[in-house]
Amino acid sequence: MTIEKDSVSSLRNRATSRNPRHFNVPLDNLGLPKKVSDYYGELTFDFKTSEDISDATKKEIIKALDEGRGIKKDHAEAIAKAVTDWAVRNGATHFCHWFQPLTGGTAEKHDAFFSLKDGKPIERLSASQLMQGEPDASSFPNGGSRSTFEARGYTTWDLTSPMFLIETTNGRTLCIPTAFVSYFGESLDIKTPLLKSISKLSPAATKFLQLAGHKETTSVHVTCGAEQEYFLVDKAFYYARPDLVMTGRTLFGALTTRNQQLEDHYFGLIPDRVLAFMQELDYELHRLGIPSKTRHNEVAPGQFEMAPIFSEANVASDNNQMIMTTMRRIAEKHDMMVLLHEKPFAGINGSGKHVNWSMSDDTGLNLLEPGSEPQSNLRFLATVAVIVEALHRYSKPLRMAISGAGNDHRLGANEAPPSIISAYLGDTLDKIFHTIMEDKSFTPRSNNVIDLGTNQLAHLLQDNTDRNRTSPFAFTGNKFEFRAVGSSHAIGFPMTILNAAVTDIFNEANAYLEAEQAKGQTVDQSLMSLIKKLMGNSMKAVFNGDGYSKEWVAEAARRGLPNLRTTPEALKTMTNAEDYSFLVRNGIFKAEEVTTRYNILLERYIKIREIEFETMIDMIHQYVIPSGLEYKSVLANLIKGQKEIGVASNFEMDAYKKVSTKIDEIHSLSTNLQKELSGDHSDHQKYAEKIGSELMTMVTTMAGICNELEELIPNQFYTLPKYYDMLFLR
């Protein structure tokens, strides 16, 4: 028995006949939709707000966290009992340690609350079960730090991130955010080094503020808001494209005649079916205590974006993982699939994850708030100088932190910042720093109000900075936006490297300020001296122009800024002790943990590319060539019939030759690629570099030929959904 696949025509009919899915919006007593504030966070448990835990216990736990020591067992028992009662009361039957291994995603193993006591069934979560678990550490990416027979690893509860319930068709499960380490305590996850980087940055930034005159500051928090770009495609088209299923992106596909040239999709009317998905997504995120705020169409057709309100960095990192997971789950309910790949469709904009990053102290001061007179705010200017110096000095590790097979397609393209790490400060800050270094006076604009010349419209207050979407790291008013992060990335890793880099420069700055003030300089004098010292060195990493331009690439080379174009180039940073010494020096990673990540990331890059290449070869032989041969056969019969009746036509013969030539070319290239993949690849670094250059060039050529064949073959013979189907039919 043979199973016939649906035709592309039937898939189109299925996609266009789908209606927006309705979901059960909670209603109030009047039958109106409840306010978000009525159900926000109903699926989260935070011991700080639980009514089942005494205030005295809460204070003791918070004090222990602030002092960096473990909590008492009886306090852990109190939390375990409270969260069990809450979870069971809300329909949970199981719990799990929810962690973020070095796969880039999340992991969980479910255990039942069900237990037996004296032969009778009870629901229980013990303190030890809450605080520690034992997943298999050899079955997750470990970069050689664990052998197959060395299986033991540990998960340990992160008290700073709220527990939450995940809800599926048949019940709920309590998720306990945890770190994941090996038997010997080596971090094998995203969370552990992120927490370390936050704990190191806080005292360094606190000391800086105190030296800058803010004696009341006792702690500093890293805050983050990660914008998330994504594509939506109909589920039927997704499963009809093996490349989307296997790799998350289309390996080939001819552009439609209209894609994003008219710039009419950006911020345009959201299609009903997409809006229904967004509404349910917001509802579920709000129930999880994730502060989803913004939603809109993005630049490319089929592309959208959501953004949350700022949270503390560790919670924001956890939230973003749940955002990606929830997106996938909700989209399937709406018969769509979310694509989080950085470049799922060639020729149009890809997707990033703009990580908005800042710091604030326990008094509510945002360290990156310039105030109304930034030229006089020396504490703010010195903070910016520290960050820019960190960006300049540690540009290679920061580029490494946002590397990946997907992001290689995006960085340096028309919609993304280049692989050169630089900072955008805007005209006002740029002028202020230049006047400081030149010992001149800065004269602010006398009027920053924009008069639109009509009484019907309010006058606009012009910001001190414009926005530069071509910059990988841009100052945007009261925060920095790390725009180069990829849409599929776990944000904890780039934030860890950024936090560590800023910590290192803060430590240097603190030593400098102490020395200058010991010499008798005032606070302002020492800050001014620090600004001159740091910006005099790092101003070459500041660029306010068009980061997409070829001129900037040449200018950056003249300035001596590194340009690590591919992931293999960027990952080599992790093999050079001088490049990553600041991570070890500040206690973020051990040297062997850096090596672990190098091995994992390099191996992951190779595997992703090999899966792409093998999938492409398979699709060429299963879809593209058969479609071409079928059309070629039709043309051959047509030509033969015309000759038999004495009719001569060059058109059919030209079409036949074009299709035949392209089939031969693509077959030859796919055969050569298969040979390359079966060669000796014992030197992983060299093999990865070959993949990133020589083999990617070959694959790009193959994709171009597939696209040419797609344009030559009529729709009735082409068996794969096209860009038209995936981007415009919803």
Short mmCIF file of N, CA and C in Angstrom, two decimals, residues 409-523:
data_model
loop_
_atom_site.label_atom_id
_atom_site.label_comp_id
_atom_site.label_asym_id
_atom_site.label_seq_id
_atom_site.Cartn_x
_atom_site.Cartn_y
_atom_site.Cartn_z
N HIS A 409 23.67 33.47 9.21
CA HIS A 409 22.90 33.88 8.03
C HIS A 409 22.39 35.30 8.17
N ARG A 410 22.31 35.77 9.42
CA ARG A 410 21.65 37.04 9.70
C ARG A 410 22.63 38.19 9.90
N LEU A 411 23.69 37.98 10.69
CA LEU A 411 24.62 39.06 11.00
C LEU A 411 25.26 39.61 9.73
N GLY A 412 25.18 40.90 9.58
CA GLY A 412 25.77 41.53 8.41
C GLY A 412 24.85 41.57 7.22
N ALA A 413 23.65 40.99 7.33
CA ALA A 413 22.69 41.07 6.23
C ALA A 413 21.94 42.39 6.31
N ASN A 414 20.92 42.53 5.48
CA ASN A 414 20.28 43.83 5.33
C ASN A 414 19.50 44.29 6.55
N GLU A 415 19.15 43.36 7.45
CA GLU A 415 18.30 43.75 8.56
C GLU A 415 18.96 43.56 9.91
N ALA A 416 20.23 43.21 9.93
CA ALA A 416 20.87 42.90 11.20
C ALA A 416 22.22 43.58 11.29
N PRO A 417 22.65 43.84 12.53
CA PRO A 417 23.97 44.46 12.70
C PRO A 417 25.07 43.54 12.18
N PRO A 418 26.23 44.09 11.86
CA PRO A 418 27.32 43.26 11.34
C PRO A 418 27.98 42.47 12.47
N SER A 419 28.91 41.61 12.08
CA SER A 419 29.62 40.80 13.07
C SER A 419 30.73 41.59 13.76
N ILE A 420 30.82 42.88 13.45
CA ILE A 420 31.76 43.77 14.13
C ILE A 420 31.05 44.35 15.35
N ILE A 421 31.59 44.13 16.53
CA ILE A 421 30.97 44.63 17.76
C ILE A 421 31.35 46.09 17.97
N SER A 422 30.34 46.95 17.97
CA SER A 422 30.55 48.38 18.21
C SER A 422 29.36 48.92 19.00
N ALA A 423 29.50 50.14 19.51
CA ALA A 423 28.44 50.76 20.30
C ALA A 423 27.92 52.01 19.59
N TYR A 424 26.62 52.21 19.67
CA TYR A 424 25.98 53.44 19.21
C TYR A 424 25.60 54.25 20.45
N LEU A 425 26.02 55.50 20.49
CA LEU A 425 25.70 56.36 21.63
C LEU A 425 24.77 57.51 21.28
N GLY A 426 24.62 57.80 20.00
CA GLY A 426 23.80 58.93 19.59
C GLY A 426 24.61 60.22 19.56
N ASP A 427 24.12 61.21 18.84
CA ASP A 427 24.86 62.46 18.63
C ASP A 427 25.15 63.20 19.93
N THR A 428 24.14 63.26 20.82
CA THR A 428 24.32 64.05 22.05
C THR A 428 25.44 63.48 22.91
N LEU A 429 25.37 62.18 23.23
CA LEU A 429 26.40 61.57 24.06
C LEU A 429 27.76 61.60 23.38
N ASP A 430 27.75 61.37 22.08
CA ASP A 430 29.02 61.38 21.33
C ASP A 430 29.70 62.75 21.47
N LYS A 431 28.91 63.82 21.34
CA LYS A 431 29.47 65.18 21.46
C LYS A 431 29.95 65.46 22.89
N ILE A 432 29.17 64.98 23.87
CA ILE A 432 29.57 65.20 25.26
C ILE A 432 30.92 64.55 25.54
N PHE A 433 31.09 63.30 25.11
CA PHE A 433 32.36 62.60 25.36
C PHE A 433 33.52 63.26 24.62
N HIS A 434 33.26 63.72 23.41
CA HIS A 434 34.34 64.39 22.67
C HIS A 434 34.74 65.71 23.34
N THR A 435 33.76 66.45 23.82
CA THR A 435 34.11 67.72 24.49
C THR A 435 34.88 67.45 25.79
N ILE A 436 34.54 66.36 26.48
CA ILE A 436 35.27 66.01 27.71
C ILE A 436 36.72 65.68 27.38
N MET A 437 36.92 64.88 26.36
CA MET A 437 38.28 64.46 26.01
C MET A 437 39.10 65.63 25.46
N GLU A 438 38.41 66.62 24.89
CA GLU A 438 39.10 67.77 24.32
C GLU A 438 39.13 68.96 25.29
N ASP A 439 38.67 68.73 26.52
CA ASP A 439 38.63 69.78 27.56
C ASP A 439 37.87 71.02 27.09
N LYS A 440 36.76 70.77 26.44
CA LYS A 440 35.90 71.87 25.98
C LYS A 440 34.58 71.84 26.74
N SER A 441 33.78 72.87 26.55
CA SER A 441 32.48 72.94 27.20
C SER A 441 31.40 72.47 26.23
N PHE A 442 30.47 71.71 26.75
CA PHE A 442 29.35 71.22 25.93
C PHE A 442 28.17 72.17 26.05
N THR A 443 27.62 72.56 24.92
CA THR A 443 26.45 73.43 24.91
C THR A 443 25.24 72.63 24.45
N PRO A 444 24.29 72.38 25.35
CA PRO A 444 23.11 71.59 24.96
C PRO A 444 22.20 72.38 24.04
N ARG A 445 21.35 71.65 23.34
CA ARG A 445 20.38 72.32 22.49
C ARG A 445 19.44 73.15 23.35
N SER A 446 19.10 74.31 22.86
CA SER A 446 18.22 75.20 23.62
C SER A 446 16.77 74.75 23.55
N ASN A 447 16.41 74.02 22.52
CA ASN A 447 15.01 73.62 22.35
C ASN A 447 14.96 72.20 21.78
N ASN A 448 14.38 71.30 22.53
CA ASN A 448 14.25 69.94 22.02
C ASN A 448 12.79 69.56 21.80
N VAL A 449 11.97 70.56 21.55
CA VAL A 449 10.57 70.33 21.25
C VAL A 449 10.37 70.43 19.74
N ILE A 450 9.71 69.44 19.16
CA ILE A 450 9.44 69.44 17.72
C ILE A 450 8.05 70.02 17.48
N ASP A 451 7.99 71.17 16.83
CA ASP A 451 6.72 71.81 16.50
C ASP A 451 6.31 71.33 15.11
N LEU A 452 5.21 70.59 15.03
CA LEU A 452 4.76 70.02 13.77
C LEU A 452 3.96 71.00 12.92
N GLY A 453 3.79 72.21 13.41
CA GLY A 453 3.16 73.24 12.61
C GLY A 453 1.66 73.13 12.49
N THR A 454 1.03 72.41 13.41
CA THR A 454 -0.42 72.31 13.37
C THR A 454 -0.96 72.25 14.79
N ASN A 455 -2.06 72.92 15.03
CA ASN A 455 -2.63 72.95 16.37
C ASN A 455 -3.32 71.64 16.75
N GLN A 456 -3.65 70.82 15.72
CA GLN A 456 -4.37 69.58 16.00
C GLN A 456 -3.47 68.52 16.64
N LEU A 457 -2.15 68.66 16.47
CA LEU A 457 -1.21 67.65 16.97
C LEU A 457 -0.39 68.22 18.11
N ALA A 458 -0.15 67.38 19.12
CA ALA A 458 0.67 67.80 20.25
C ALA A 458 2.12 67.97 19.82
N HIS A 459 2.81 68.91 20.44
CA HIS A 459 4.24 69.06 20.17
C HIS A 459 4.98 67.87 20.75
N LEU A 460 6.03 67.44 20.06
CA LEU A 460 6.80 66.27 20.48
C LEU A 460 8.05 66.69 21.22
N LEU A 461 8.38 65.94 22.28
CA LEU A 461 9.63 66.16 23.00
C LEU A 461 10.68 65.24 22.41
N GLN A 462 11.71 65.81 21.81
CA GLN A 462 12.73 65.03 21.12
C GLN A 462 13.70 64.41 22.13
N ASP A 463 13.97 63.10 21.98
CA ASP A 463 14.90 62.41 22.87
C ASP A 463 16.33 62.87 22.62
N ASN A 464 17.18 62.61 23.60
CA ASN A 464 18.59 62.95 23.45
C ASN A 464 19.29 62.07 22.43
N THR A 465 18.75 60.87 22.20
CA THR A 465 19.37 59.96 21.25
C THR A 465 18.36 59.51 20.22
N ASP A 466 18.81 59.35 18.99
CA ASP A 466 18.02 58.71 17.95
C ASP A 466 18.11 57.20 18.20
N ARG A 467 17.57 56.39 17.31
CA ARG A 467 17.74 54.95 17.41
C ARG A 467 18.48 54.47 16.18
N ASN A 468 19.38 53.52 16.36
CA ASN A 468 20.17 53.00 15.25
C ASN A 468 20.00 51.49 15.18
N ARG A 469 19.18 51.04 14.24
CA ARG A 469 18.89 49.62 14.14
C ARG A 469 20.04 48.86 13.49
N THR A 470 21.07 49.57 13.01
CA THR A 470 22.20 48.89 12.38
C THR A 470 23.33 48.62 13.37
N SER A 471 23.15 49.03 14.62
CA SER A 471 24.21 48.86 15.61
C SER A 471 23.98 47.58 16.41
N PRO A 472 25.03 46.81 16.68
CA PRO A 472 24.86 45.59 17.48
C PRO A 472 24.63 45.88 18.96
N PHE A 473 25.04 47.09 19.41
CA PHE A 473 24.93 47.42 20.83
C PHE A 473 24.66 48.91 20.93
N ALA A 474 23.39 49.26 21.10
CA ALA A 474 22.98 50.66 20.97
C ALA A 474 22.41 51.20 22.27
N PHE A 475 22.81 52.42 22.62
CA PHE A 475 22.20 53.13 23.75
C PHE A 475 20.87 53.70 23.27
N THR A 476 19.80 53.40 24.01
CA THR A 476 18.46 53.80 23.55
C THR A 476 17.71 54.59 24.61
N GLY A 477 18.38 55.53 25.26
CA GLY A 477 17.70 56.45 26.17
C GLY A 477 18.01 56.22 27.63
N ASN A 478 17.81 54.99 28.11
CA ASN A 478 18.14 54.67 29.50
C ASN A 478 18.57 53.21 29.67
N LYS A 479 19.05 52.64 28.57
CA LYS A 479 19.47 51.24 28.56
C LYS A 479 20.31 51.01 27.32
N PHE A 480 21.00 49.87 27.28
CA PHE A 480 21.67 49.43 26.06
C PHE A 480 20.87 48.29 25.46
N GLU A 481 20.82 48.27 24.14
CA GLU A 481 20.09 47.23 23.43
C GLU A 481 21.10 46.36 22.66
N PHE A 482 21.26 45.13 23.14
CA PHE A 482 22.16 44.17 22.49
C PHE A 482 21.39 43.55 21.34
N ARG A 483 21.46 44.20 20.16
CA ARG A 483 20.62 43.83 19.02
C ARG A 483 21.14 42.62 18.26
N ALA A 484 22.38 42.22 18.48
CA ALA A 484 22.98 41.17 17.68
C ALA A 484 22.59 39.77 18.14
N VAL A 485 21.90 39.65 19.27
CA VAL A 485 21.50 38.33 19.77
C VAL A 485 20.49 37.70 18.82
N GLY A 486 20.62 36.41 18.56
CA GLY A 486 19.74 35.72 17.63
C GLY A 486 18.40 35.35 18.26
N SER A 487 17.39 35.17 17.42
CA SER A 487 16.03 34.95 17.93
C SER A 487 15.87 33.62 18.65
N SER A 488 16.69 32.63 18.33
CA SER A 488 16.57 31.32 18.98
C SER A 488 17.47 31.18 20.19
N HIS A 489 18.32 32.18 20.45
CA HIS A 489 19.31 32.06 21.51
C HIS A 489 18.70 32.08 22.90
N ALA A 490 19.32 31.33 23.80
CA ALA A 490 19.04 31.47 25.23
C ALA A 490 19.78 32.72 25.69
N ILE A 491 19.06 33.73 26.16
CA ILE A 491 19.68 35.04 26.43
C ILE A 491 20.63 35.00 27.62
N GLY A 492 20.54 33.95 28.43
CA GLY A 492 21.41 33.88 29.61
C GLY A 492 22.88 33.86 29.28
N PHE A 493 23.27 33.25 28.15
CA PHE A 493 24.69 33.15 27.82
C PHE A 493 25.27 34.50 27.41
N PRO A 494 24.70 35.21 26.42
CA PRO A 494 25.25 36.54 26.11
C PRO A 494 25.19 37.50 27.28
N MET A 495 24.15 37.41 28.12
CA MET A 495 24.10 38.28 29.29
C MET A 495 25.20 37.94 30.28
N THR A 496 25.53 36.66 30.39
CA THR A 496 26.62 36.25 31.29
C THR A 496 27.93 36.89 30.86
N ILE A 497 28.23 36.82 29.57
CA ILE A 497 29.48 37.39 29.06
C ILE A 497 29.48 38.90 29.20
N LEU A 498 28.35 39.54 28.92
CA LEU A 498 28.24 41.00 29.07
C LEU A 498 28.42 41.40 30.53
N ASN A 499 27.72 40.71 31.43
CA ASN A 499 27.85 41.01 32.85
C ASN A 499 29.29 40.87 33.32
N ALA A 500 29.95 39.80 32.89
CA ALA A 500 31.34 39.55 33.31
C ALA A 500 32.28 40.63 32.78
N ALA A 501 32.08 41.03 31.52
CA ALA A 501 32.92 42.07 30.92
C ALA A 501 32.77 43.39 31.67
N VAL A 502 31.53 43.77 31.98
CA VAL A 502 31.28 45.03 32.69
C VAL A 502 31.82 44.94 34.12
N THR A 503 31.68 43.79 34.75
CA THR A 503 32.23 43.59 36.10
C THR A 503 33.73 43.83 36.12
N ASP A 504 34.41 43.28 35.13
CA ASP A 504 35.86 43.40 35.08
C ASP A 504 36.30 44.86 34.99
N ILE A 505 35.60 45.64 34.16
CA ILE A 505 35.96 47.06 34.01
C ILE A 505 35.54 47.86 35.24
N PHE A 506 34.40 47.51 35.84
CA PHE A 506 34.00 48.17 37.09
C PHE A 506 35.08 47.98 38.16
N ASN A 507 35.62 46.78 38.26
CA ASN A 507 36.66 46.52 39.26
C ASN A 507 37.88 47.40 39.02
N GLU A 508 38.28 47.52 37.75
CA GLU A 508 39.40 48.41 37.41
C GLU A 508 39.05 49.87 37.73
N ALA A 509 37.83 50.26 37.37
CA ALA A 509 37.40 51.64 37.61
C ALA A 509 37.38 51.96 39.10
N ASN A 510 36.94 51.00 39.91
CA ASN A 510 36.88 51.21 41.36
C ASN A 510 38.28 51.43 41.94
N ALA A 511 39.22 50.60 41.47
CA ALA A 511 40.60 50.76 41.94
C ALA A 511 41.15 52.13 41.54
N TYR A 512 40.82 52.56 40.33
CA TYR A 512 41.29 53.86 39.83
C TYR A 512 40.67 55.00 40.65
N LEU A 513 39.36 54.93 40.89
CA LEU A 513 38.69 55.98 41.66
C LEU A 513 39.23 56.07 43.08
N GLU A 514 39.45 54.92 43.69
CA GLU A 514 40.00 54.90 45.05
C GLU A 514 41.37 55.57 45.09
N ALA A 515 42.20 55.24 44.11
CA ALA A 515 43.55 55.81 44.06
C ALA A 515 43.50 57.31 43.84
N GLU A 516 42.64 57.77 42.92
CA GLU A 516 42.54 59.20 42.62
C GLU A 516 41.98 59.98 43.82
N GLN A 517 40.98 59.41 44.47
CA GLN A 517 40.40 60.10 45.62
C GLN A 517 41.36 60.10 46.81
N ALA A 518 42.20 59.06 46.90
CA ALA A 518 43.21 59.02 47.96
C ALA A 518 44.26 60.12 47.76
N LYS A 519 44.42 60.55 46.50
CA LYS A 519 45.37 61.63 46.19
C LYS A 519 44.77 63.01 46.50
N GLY A 520 43.50 63.04 46.87
CA GLY A 520 42.88 64.31 47.21
C GLY A 520 41.88 64.81 46.18
N GLN A 521 41.66 64.04 45.10
CA GLN A 521 40.67 64.48 44.11
C GLN A 521 39.27 64.35 44.68
N THR A 522 38.38 65.23 44.28
CA THR A 522 36.97 65.13 44.67
C THR A 522 36.32 64.00 43.87
N VAL A 523 35.09 63.67 44.25
CA VAL A 523 34.36 62.64 43.51
C VAL A 523 34.22 63.02 42.04
#
